[in-house]
mmCIF file of C-alpha atoms and ligand atoms in Angstrom:
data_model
loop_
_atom_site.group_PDB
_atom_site.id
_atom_site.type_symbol
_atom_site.label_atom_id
_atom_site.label_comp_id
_atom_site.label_asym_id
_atom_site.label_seq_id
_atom_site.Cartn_x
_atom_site.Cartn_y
_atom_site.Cartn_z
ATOM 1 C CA UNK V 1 0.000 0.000 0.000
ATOM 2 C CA UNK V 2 1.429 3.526 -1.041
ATOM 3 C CA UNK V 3 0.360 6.659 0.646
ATOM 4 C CA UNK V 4 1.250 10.186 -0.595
ATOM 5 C CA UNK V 5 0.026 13.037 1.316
ATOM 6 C CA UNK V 6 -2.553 12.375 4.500
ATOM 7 C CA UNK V 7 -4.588 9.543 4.340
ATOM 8 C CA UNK V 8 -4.228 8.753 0.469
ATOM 9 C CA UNK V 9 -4.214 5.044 -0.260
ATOM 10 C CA UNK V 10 -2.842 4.781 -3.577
ATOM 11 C CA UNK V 11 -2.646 0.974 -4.893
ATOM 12 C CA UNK V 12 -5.099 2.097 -8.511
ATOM 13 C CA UNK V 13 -3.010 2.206 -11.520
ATOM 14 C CA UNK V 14 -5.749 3.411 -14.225
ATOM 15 C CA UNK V 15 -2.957 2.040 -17.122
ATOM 16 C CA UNK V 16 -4.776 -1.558 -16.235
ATOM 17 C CA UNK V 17 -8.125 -0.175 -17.375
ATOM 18 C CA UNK V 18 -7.310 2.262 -19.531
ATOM 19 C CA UNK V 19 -9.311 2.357 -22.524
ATOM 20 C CA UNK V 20 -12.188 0.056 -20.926
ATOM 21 C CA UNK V 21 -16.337 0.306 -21.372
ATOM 22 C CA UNK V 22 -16.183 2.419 -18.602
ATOM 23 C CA UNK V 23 -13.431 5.000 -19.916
ATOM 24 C CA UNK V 24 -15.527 5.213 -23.523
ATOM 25 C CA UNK V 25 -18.294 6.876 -21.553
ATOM 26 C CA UNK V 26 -16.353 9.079 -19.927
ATOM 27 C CA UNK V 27 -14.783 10.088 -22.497
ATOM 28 C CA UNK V 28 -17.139 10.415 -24.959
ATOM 29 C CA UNK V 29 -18.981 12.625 -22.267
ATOM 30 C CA UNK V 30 -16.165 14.409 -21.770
ATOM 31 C CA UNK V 31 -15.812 15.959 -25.142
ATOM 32 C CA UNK V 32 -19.052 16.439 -25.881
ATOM 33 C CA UNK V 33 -19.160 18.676 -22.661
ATOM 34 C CA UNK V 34 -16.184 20.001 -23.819
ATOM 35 C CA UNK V 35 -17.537 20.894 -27.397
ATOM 36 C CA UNK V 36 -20.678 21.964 -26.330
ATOM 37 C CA UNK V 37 -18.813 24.508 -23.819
ATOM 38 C CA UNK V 38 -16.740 26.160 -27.002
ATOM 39 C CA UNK V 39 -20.098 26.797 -28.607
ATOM 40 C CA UNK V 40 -19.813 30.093 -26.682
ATOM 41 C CA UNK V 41 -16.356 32.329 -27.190
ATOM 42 C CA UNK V 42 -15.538 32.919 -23.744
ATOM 43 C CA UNK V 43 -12.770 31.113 -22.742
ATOM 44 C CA UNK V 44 -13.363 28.029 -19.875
ATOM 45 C CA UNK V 45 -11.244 26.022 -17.501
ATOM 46 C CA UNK V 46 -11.008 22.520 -17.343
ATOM 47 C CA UNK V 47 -10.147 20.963 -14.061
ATOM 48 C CA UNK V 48 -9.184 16.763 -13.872
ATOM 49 C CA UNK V 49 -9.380 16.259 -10.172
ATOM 50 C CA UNK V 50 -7.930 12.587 -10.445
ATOM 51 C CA UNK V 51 -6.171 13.153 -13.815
ATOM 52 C CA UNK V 52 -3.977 9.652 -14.144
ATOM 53 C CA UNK V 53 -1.274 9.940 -16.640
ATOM 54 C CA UNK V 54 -2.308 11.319 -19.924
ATOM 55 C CA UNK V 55 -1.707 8.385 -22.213
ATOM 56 C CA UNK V 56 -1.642 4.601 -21.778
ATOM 57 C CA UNK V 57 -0.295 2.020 -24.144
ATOM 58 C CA UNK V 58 -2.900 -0.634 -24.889
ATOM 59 C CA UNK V 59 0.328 -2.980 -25.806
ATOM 60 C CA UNK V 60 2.350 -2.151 -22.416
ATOM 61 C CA UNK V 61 2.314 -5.274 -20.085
ATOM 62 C CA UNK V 62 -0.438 -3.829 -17.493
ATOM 63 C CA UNK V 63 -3.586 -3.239 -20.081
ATOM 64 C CA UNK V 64 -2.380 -6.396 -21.755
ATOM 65 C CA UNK V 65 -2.580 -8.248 -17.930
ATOM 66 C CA UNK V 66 -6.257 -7.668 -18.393
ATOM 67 C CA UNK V 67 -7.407 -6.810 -21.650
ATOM 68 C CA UNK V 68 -9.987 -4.605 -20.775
ATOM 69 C CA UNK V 69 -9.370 -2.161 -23.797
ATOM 70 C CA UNK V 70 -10.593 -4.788 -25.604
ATOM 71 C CA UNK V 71 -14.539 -4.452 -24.597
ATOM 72 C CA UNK V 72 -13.765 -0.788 -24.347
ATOM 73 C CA UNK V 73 -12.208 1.201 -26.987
ATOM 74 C CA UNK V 74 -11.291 -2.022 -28.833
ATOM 75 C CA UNK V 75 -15.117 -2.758 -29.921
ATOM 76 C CA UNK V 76 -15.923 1.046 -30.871
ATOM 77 C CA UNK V 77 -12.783 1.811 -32.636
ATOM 78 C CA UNK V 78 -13.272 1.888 -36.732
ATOM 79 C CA UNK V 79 -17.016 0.511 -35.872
ATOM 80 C CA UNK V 80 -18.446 2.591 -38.408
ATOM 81 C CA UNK V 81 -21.307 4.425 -35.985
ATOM 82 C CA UNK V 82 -24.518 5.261 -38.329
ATOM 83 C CA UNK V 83 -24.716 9.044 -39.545
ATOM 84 C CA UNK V 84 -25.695 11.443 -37.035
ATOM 85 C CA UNK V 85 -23.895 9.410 -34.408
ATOM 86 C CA UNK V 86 -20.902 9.582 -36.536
ATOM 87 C CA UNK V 87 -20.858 13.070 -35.517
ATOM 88 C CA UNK V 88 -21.284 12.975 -32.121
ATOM 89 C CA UNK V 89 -18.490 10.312 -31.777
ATOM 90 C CA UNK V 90 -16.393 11.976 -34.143
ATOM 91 C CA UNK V 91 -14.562 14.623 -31.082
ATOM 92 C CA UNK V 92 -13.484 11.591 -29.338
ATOM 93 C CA UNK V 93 -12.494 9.229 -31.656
ATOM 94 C CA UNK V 94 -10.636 12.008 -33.991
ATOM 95 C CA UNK V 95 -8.229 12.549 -30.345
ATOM 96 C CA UNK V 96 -7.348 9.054 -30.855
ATOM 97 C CA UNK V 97 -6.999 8.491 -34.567
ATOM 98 C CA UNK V 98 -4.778 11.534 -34.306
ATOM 99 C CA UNK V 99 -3.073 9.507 -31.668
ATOM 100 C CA UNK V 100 -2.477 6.708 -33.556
ATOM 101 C CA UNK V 101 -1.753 8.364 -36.783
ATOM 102 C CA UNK V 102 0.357 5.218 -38.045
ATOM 103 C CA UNK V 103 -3.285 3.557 -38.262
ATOM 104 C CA UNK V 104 -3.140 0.788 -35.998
ATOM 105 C CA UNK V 105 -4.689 1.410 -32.295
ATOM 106 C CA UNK V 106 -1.731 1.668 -29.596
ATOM 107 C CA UNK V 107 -2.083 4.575 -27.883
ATOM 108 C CA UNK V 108 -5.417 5.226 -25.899
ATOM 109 C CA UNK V 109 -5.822 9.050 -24.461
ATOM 110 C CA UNK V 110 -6.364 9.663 -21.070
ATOM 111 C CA UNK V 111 -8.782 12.213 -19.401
ATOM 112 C CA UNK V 112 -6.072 15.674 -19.719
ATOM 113 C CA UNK V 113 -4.903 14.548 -22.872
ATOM 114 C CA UNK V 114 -8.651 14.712 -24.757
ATOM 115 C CA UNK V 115 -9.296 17.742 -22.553
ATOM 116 C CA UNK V 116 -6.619 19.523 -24.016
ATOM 117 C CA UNK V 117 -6.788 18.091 -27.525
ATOM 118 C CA UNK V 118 -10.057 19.561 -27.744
ATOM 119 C CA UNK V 119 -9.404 22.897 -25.944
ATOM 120 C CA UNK V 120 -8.864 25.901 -28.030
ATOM 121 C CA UNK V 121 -5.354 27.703 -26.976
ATOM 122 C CA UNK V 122 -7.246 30.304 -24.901
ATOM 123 C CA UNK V 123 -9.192 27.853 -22.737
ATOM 124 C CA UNK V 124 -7.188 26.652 -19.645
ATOM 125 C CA UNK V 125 -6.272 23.225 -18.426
ATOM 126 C CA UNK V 126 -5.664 22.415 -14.528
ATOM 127 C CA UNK V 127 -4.759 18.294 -14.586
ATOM 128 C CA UNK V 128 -4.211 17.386 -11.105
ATOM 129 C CA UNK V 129 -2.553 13.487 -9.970
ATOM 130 C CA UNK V 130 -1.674 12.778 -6.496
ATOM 131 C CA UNK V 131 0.621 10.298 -6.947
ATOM 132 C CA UNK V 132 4.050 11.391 -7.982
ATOM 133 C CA UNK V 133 5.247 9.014 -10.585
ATOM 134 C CA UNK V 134 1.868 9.395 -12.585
ATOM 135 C CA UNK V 135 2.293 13.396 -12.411
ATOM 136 C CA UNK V 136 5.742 13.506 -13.733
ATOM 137 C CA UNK V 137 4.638 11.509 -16.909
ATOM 138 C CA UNK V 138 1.420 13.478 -17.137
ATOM 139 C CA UNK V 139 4.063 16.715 -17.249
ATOM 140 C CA UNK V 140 5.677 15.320 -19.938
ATOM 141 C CA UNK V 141 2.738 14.183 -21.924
ATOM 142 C CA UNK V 142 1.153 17.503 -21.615
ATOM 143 C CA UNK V 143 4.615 18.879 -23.134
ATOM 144 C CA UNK V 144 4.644 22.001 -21.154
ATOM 145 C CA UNK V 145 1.843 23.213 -23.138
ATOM 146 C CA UNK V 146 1.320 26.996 -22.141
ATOM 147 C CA UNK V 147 -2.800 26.697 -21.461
ATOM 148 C CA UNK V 148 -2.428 23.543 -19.002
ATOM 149 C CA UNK V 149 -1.051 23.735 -15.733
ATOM 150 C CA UNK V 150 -0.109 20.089 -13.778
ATOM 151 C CA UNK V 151 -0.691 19.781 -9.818
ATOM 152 C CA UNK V 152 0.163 17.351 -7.234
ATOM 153 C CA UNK V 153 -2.741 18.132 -4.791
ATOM 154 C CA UNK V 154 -5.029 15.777 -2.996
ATOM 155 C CA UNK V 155 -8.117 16.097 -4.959
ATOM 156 C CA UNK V 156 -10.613 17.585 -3.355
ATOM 157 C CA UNK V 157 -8.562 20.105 -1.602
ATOM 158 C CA UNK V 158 -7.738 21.081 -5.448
ATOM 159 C CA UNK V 159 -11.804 21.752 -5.758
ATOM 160 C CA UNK V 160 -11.642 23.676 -3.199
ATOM 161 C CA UNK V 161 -8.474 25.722 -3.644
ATOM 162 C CA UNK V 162 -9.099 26.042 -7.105
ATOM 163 C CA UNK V 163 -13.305 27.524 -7.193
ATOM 164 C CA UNK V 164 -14.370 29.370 -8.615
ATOM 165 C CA UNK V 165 -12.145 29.655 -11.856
ATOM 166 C CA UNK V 166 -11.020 32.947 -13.211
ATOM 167 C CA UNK V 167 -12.911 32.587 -15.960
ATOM 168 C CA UNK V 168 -16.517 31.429 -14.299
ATOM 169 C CA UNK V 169 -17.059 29.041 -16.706
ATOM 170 C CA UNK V 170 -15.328 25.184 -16.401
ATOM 171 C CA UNK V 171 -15.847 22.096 -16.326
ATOM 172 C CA UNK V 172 -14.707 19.828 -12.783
ATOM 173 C CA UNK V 173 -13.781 16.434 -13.959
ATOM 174 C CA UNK V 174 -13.995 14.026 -10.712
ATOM 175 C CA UNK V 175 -12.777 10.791 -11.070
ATOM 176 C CA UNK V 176 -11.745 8.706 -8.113
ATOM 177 C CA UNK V 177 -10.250 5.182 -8.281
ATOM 178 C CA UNK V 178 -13.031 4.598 -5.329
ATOM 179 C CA UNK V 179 -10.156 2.877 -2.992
ATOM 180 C CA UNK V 180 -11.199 4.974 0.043
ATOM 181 C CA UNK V 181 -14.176 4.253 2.078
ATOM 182 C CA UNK V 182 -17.493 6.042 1.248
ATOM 183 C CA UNK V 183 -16.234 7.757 -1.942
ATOM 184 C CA UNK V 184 -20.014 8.049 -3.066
ATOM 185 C CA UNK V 185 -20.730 9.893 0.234
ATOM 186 C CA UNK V 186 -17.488 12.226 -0.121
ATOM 187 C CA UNK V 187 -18.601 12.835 -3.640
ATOM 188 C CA UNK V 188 -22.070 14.128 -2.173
ATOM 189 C CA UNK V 189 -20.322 16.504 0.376
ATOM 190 C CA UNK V 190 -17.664 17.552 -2.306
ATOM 191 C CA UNK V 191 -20.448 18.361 -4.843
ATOM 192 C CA UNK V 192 -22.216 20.346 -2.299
ATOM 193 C CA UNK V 193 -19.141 22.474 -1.293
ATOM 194 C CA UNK V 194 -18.098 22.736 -4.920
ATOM 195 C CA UNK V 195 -21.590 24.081 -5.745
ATOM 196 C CA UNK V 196 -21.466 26.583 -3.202
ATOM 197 C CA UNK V 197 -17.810 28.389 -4.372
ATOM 198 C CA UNK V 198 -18.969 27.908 -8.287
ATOM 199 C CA UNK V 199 -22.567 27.400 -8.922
ATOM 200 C CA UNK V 200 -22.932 27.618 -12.496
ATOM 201 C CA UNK V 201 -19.610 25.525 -13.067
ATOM 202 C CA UNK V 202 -20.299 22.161 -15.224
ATOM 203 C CA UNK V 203 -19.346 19.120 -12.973
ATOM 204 C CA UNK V 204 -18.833 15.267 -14.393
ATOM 205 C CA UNK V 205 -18.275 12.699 -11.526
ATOM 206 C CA UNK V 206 -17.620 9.047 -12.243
ATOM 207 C CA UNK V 207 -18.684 6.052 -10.437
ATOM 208 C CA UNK V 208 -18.649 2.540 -10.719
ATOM 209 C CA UNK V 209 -21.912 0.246 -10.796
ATOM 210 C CA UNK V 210 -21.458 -3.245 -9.408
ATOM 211 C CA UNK V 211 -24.935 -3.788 -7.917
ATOM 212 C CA UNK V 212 -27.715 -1.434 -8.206
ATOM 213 C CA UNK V 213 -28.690 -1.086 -4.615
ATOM 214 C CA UNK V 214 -25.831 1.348 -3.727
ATOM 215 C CA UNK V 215 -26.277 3.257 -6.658
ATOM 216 C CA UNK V 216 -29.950 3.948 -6.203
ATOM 217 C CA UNK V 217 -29.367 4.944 -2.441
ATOM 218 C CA UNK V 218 -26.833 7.435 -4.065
ATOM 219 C CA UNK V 219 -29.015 8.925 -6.488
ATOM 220 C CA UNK V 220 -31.578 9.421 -4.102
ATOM 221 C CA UNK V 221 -28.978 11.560 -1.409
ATOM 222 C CA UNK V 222 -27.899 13.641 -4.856
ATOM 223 C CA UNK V 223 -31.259 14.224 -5.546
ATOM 224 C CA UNK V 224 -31.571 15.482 -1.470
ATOM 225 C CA UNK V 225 -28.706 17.817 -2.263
ATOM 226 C CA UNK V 226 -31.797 19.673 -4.286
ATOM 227 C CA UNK V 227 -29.757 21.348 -7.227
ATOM 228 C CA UNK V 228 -31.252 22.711 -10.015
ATOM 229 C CA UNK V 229 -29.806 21.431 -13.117
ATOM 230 C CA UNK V 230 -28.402 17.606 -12.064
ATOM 231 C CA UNK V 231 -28.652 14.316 -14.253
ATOM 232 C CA UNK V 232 -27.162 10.565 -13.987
ATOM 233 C CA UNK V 233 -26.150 8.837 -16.994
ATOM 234 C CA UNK V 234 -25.774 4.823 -16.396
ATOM 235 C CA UNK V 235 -24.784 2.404 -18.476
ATOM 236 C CA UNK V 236 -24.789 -1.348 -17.059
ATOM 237 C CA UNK V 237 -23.046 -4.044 -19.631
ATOM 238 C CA UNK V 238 -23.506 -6.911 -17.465
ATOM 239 C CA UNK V 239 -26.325 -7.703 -14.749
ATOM 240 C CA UNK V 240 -25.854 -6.245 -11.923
ATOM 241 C CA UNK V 241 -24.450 -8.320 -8.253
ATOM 242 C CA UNK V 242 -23.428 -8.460 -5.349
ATOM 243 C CA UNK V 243 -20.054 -9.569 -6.568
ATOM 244 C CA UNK V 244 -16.952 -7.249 -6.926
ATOM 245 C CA UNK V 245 -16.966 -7.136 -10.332
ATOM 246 C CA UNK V 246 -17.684 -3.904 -12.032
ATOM 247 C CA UNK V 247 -20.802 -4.194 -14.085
ATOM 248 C CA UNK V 248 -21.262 -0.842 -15.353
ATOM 249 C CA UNK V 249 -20.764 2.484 -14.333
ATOM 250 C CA UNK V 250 -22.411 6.291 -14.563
ATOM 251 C CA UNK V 251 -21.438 9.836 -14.596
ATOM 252 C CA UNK V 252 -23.364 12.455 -12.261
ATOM 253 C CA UNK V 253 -23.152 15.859 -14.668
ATOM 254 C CA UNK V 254 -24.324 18.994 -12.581
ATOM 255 C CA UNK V 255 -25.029 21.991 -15.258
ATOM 256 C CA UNK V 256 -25.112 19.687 -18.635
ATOM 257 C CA UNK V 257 -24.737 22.439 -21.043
ATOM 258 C CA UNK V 258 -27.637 23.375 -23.151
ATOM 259 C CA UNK V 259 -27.913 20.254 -26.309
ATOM 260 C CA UNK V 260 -25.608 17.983 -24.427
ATOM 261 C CA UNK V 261 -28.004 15.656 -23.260
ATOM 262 C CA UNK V 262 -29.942 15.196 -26.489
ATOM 263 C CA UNK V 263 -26.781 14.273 -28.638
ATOM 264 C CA UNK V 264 -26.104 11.822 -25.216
ATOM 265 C CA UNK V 265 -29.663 10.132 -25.786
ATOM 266 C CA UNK V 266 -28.656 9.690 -29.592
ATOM 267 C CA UNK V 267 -25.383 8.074 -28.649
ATOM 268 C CA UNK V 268 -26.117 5.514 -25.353
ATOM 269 C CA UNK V 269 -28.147 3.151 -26.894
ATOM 270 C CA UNK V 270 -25.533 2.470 -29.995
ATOM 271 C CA UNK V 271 -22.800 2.701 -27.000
ATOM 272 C CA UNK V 272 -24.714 0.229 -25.017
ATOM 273 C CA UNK V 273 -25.023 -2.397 -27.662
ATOM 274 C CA UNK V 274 -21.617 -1.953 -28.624
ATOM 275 C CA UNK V 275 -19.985 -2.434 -25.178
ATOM 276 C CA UNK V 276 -22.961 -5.087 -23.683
ATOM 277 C CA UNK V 277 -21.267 -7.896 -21.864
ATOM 278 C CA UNK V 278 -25.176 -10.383 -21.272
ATOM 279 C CA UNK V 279 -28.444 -9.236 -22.553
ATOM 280 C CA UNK V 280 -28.821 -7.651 -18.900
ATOM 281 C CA UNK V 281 -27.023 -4.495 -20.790
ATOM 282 C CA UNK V 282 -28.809 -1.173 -20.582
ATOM 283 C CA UNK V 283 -28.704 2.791 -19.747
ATOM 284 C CA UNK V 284 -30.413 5.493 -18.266
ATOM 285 C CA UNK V 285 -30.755 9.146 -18.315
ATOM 286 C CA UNK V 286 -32.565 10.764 -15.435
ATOM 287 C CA UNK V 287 -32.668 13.999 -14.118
ATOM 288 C CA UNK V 288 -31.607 14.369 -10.434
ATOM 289 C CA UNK V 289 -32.647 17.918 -10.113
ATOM 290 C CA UNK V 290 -35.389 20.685 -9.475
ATOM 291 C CA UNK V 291 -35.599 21.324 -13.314
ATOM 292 C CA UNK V 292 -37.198 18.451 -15.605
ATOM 293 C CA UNK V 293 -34.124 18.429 -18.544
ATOM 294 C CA UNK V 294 -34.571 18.150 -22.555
ATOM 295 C CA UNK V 295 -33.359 14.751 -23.707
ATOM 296 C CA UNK V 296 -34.768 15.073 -27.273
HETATM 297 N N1 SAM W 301 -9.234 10.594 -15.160
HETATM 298 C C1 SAM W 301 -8.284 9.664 -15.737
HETATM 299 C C2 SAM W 301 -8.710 9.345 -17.152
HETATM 300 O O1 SAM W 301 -9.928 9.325 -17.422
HETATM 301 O O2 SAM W 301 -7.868 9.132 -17.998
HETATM 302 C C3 SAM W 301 -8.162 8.393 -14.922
HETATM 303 C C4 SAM W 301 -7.947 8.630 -13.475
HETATM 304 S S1 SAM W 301 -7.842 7.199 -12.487
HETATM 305 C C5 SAM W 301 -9.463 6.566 -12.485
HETATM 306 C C6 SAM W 301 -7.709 7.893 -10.891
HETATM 307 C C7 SAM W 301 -6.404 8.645 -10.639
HETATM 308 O O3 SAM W 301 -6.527 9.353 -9.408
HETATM 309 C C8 SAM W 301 -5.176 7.743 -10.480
HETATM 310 O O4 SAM W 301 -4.186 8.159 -11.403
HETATM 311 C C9 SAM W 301 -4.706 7.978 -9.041
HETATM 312 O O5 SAM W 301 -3.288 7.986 -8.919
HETATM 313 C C10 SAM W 301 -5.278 9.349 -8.743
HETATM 314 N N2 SAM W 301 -5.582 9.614 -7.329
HETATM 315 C C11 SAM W 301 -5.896 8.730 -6.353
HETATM 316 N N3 SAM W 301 -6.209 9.364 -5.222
HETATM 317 C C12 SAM W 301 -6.114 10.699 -5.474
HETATM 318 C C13 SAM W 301 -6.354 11.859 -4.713
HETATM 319 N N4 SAM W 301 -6.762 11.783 -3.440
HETATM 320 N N5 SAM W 301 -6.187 13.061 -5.299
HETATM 321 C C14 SAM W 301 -5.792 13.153 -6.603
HETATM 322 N N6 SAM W 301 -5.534 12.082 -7.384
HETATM 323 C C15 SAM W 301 -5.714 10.873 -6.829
#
């Protein structure tokens, strides 16, 4: 067991699960959040709260250990999605083709890496990793680039520190490895504090889904935190148990920009067939908040 900094268990190395179902979510969410936030001019921040290295090689000894990549990024990659999802997909899957510009799929991008890819030069990156060996080869990944800054703070002291951001408009990107106990409960309290420092910020949260139980008693306390604008988007490939196997997982996205959750509606059900481990596959889109949100 490794511990940086007080408290911090750090055994999760994301570069075993790095390009699995659960990172294709993510990601896709992640730059449609981030393309639908450079509709407007102003410049935004981005801020990766758990921000892992940058770039993973799908060949490397760890994500061949498990394979995972394989029912991830391995079953969307060159799948030909039908027209308008071709579209939607395209932000995501253009960072990695551009990645892998030799043709063949090596290189999977982490979290900072399609953050910035997709950031125009005047938006501003913040990609914080507690654990020191993962930072330095997220600093040299990111390349120095002058619009994204690298930090070595425990997580949510970064959310705190760092709300609100100069420019009032960002996106939080929280995504735990869930090693610590009660992460779901910390991300309640975290989400509450964050939404008091920077209300109108954008905030993506990542769990994982092994039984449905859990997940429904979490929904419920989000829902008690009685924000306005607050939806859950699930996606379960396997059935759901009591077993510690992950089965599917969900984001929590506070402040969805405006047409985000349509084009997300469009793109789950192609997603879930794509990554379904047993006919038990589905997804969900439900609104958490006050306000009753446009799917279609
Ligand atoms: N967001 C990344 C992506 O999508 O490519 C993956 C991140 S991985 C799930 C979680 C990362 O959080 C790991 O790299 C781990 O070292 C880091 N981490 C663990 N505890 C942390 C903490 N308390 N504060 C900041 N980072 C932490």
């Amino acid at each position: 067991m490794h511990r940086f900094g007080p408290g911090a268990v750090m055994n999760y190395r994301h570069a075993y699960h790095a390009g699995n179902f659960a990172d294709v979510l993510k990601h896709v969410v992640l730059a449609q959040v981030i393309e639908h936030l450079k509709r407007k001019p102003a410049p935004f921040r981005v801020i990766d709260t758990h921000a892992g290295l940058g770039v993973y090689d799908l060949g490397g000894p760890e994500a061949g250990k498990t394979g995972e990549w394989q029912d991830g990024i391995g079953r969307i990659w060159q799948s030909d999605p039908p027209g308008r999802l071709a579209d939607i997909l395209e932000p995501y899957i253009g960072v990695i083709s551009r990645l892998n510009a030799q043709g063949s799929l090596r290189l999977y991008p982490g979290s900072p890496l399609i953050a910035h890819a997709l950031m125009r030069s005047n938006d501003v990156l913040i990609a914080n990793e507690l654990h020191p060996a993962d930072r330095a080869t997220l600093e040299e990944t990111l390349g120095g680039a002058g619009n994204a800054k690298v930090l070595g703070l425990d997580a949510w002291v970064a959310v705190k520190s760092l709300l609100p951001p100069k420019e009032r408009r960002g996106l939080i990107l929280v995504d735990p490895p869930f090693e610590e106990p009660d992460e779901l409960g910390r991300i309640i309290a975290g989400l509450a504090n964050a939404g008091r420092r920077f209300a109108t910020g954008v905030y993506m949260v990542w769990y994982p889904i092994k039984d449905l139980p859990p997940i429904m008693a979490f929904h419920a306390r989000l829902a008690g935190l009685g924000l306005e604008k607050v939806v859950a988007v699930d996606l379960v490939v396997d059935r759901p148990s009591a077993t510690d196997r992950l089965n599917g997982c969900g984001i929590v996205i506070v402040n969805p920009p405006f047409g985000l959750l349509p084009h997300l509606m469009d793109a789950l059900p192609w997603l879930t067939a794509r990554l379904a481990r047993s006919a038990d596959a589905h997804f969900r889109l439900q609104s958490l908040g006050a306000e009753t949100l446009p799917t279609a």
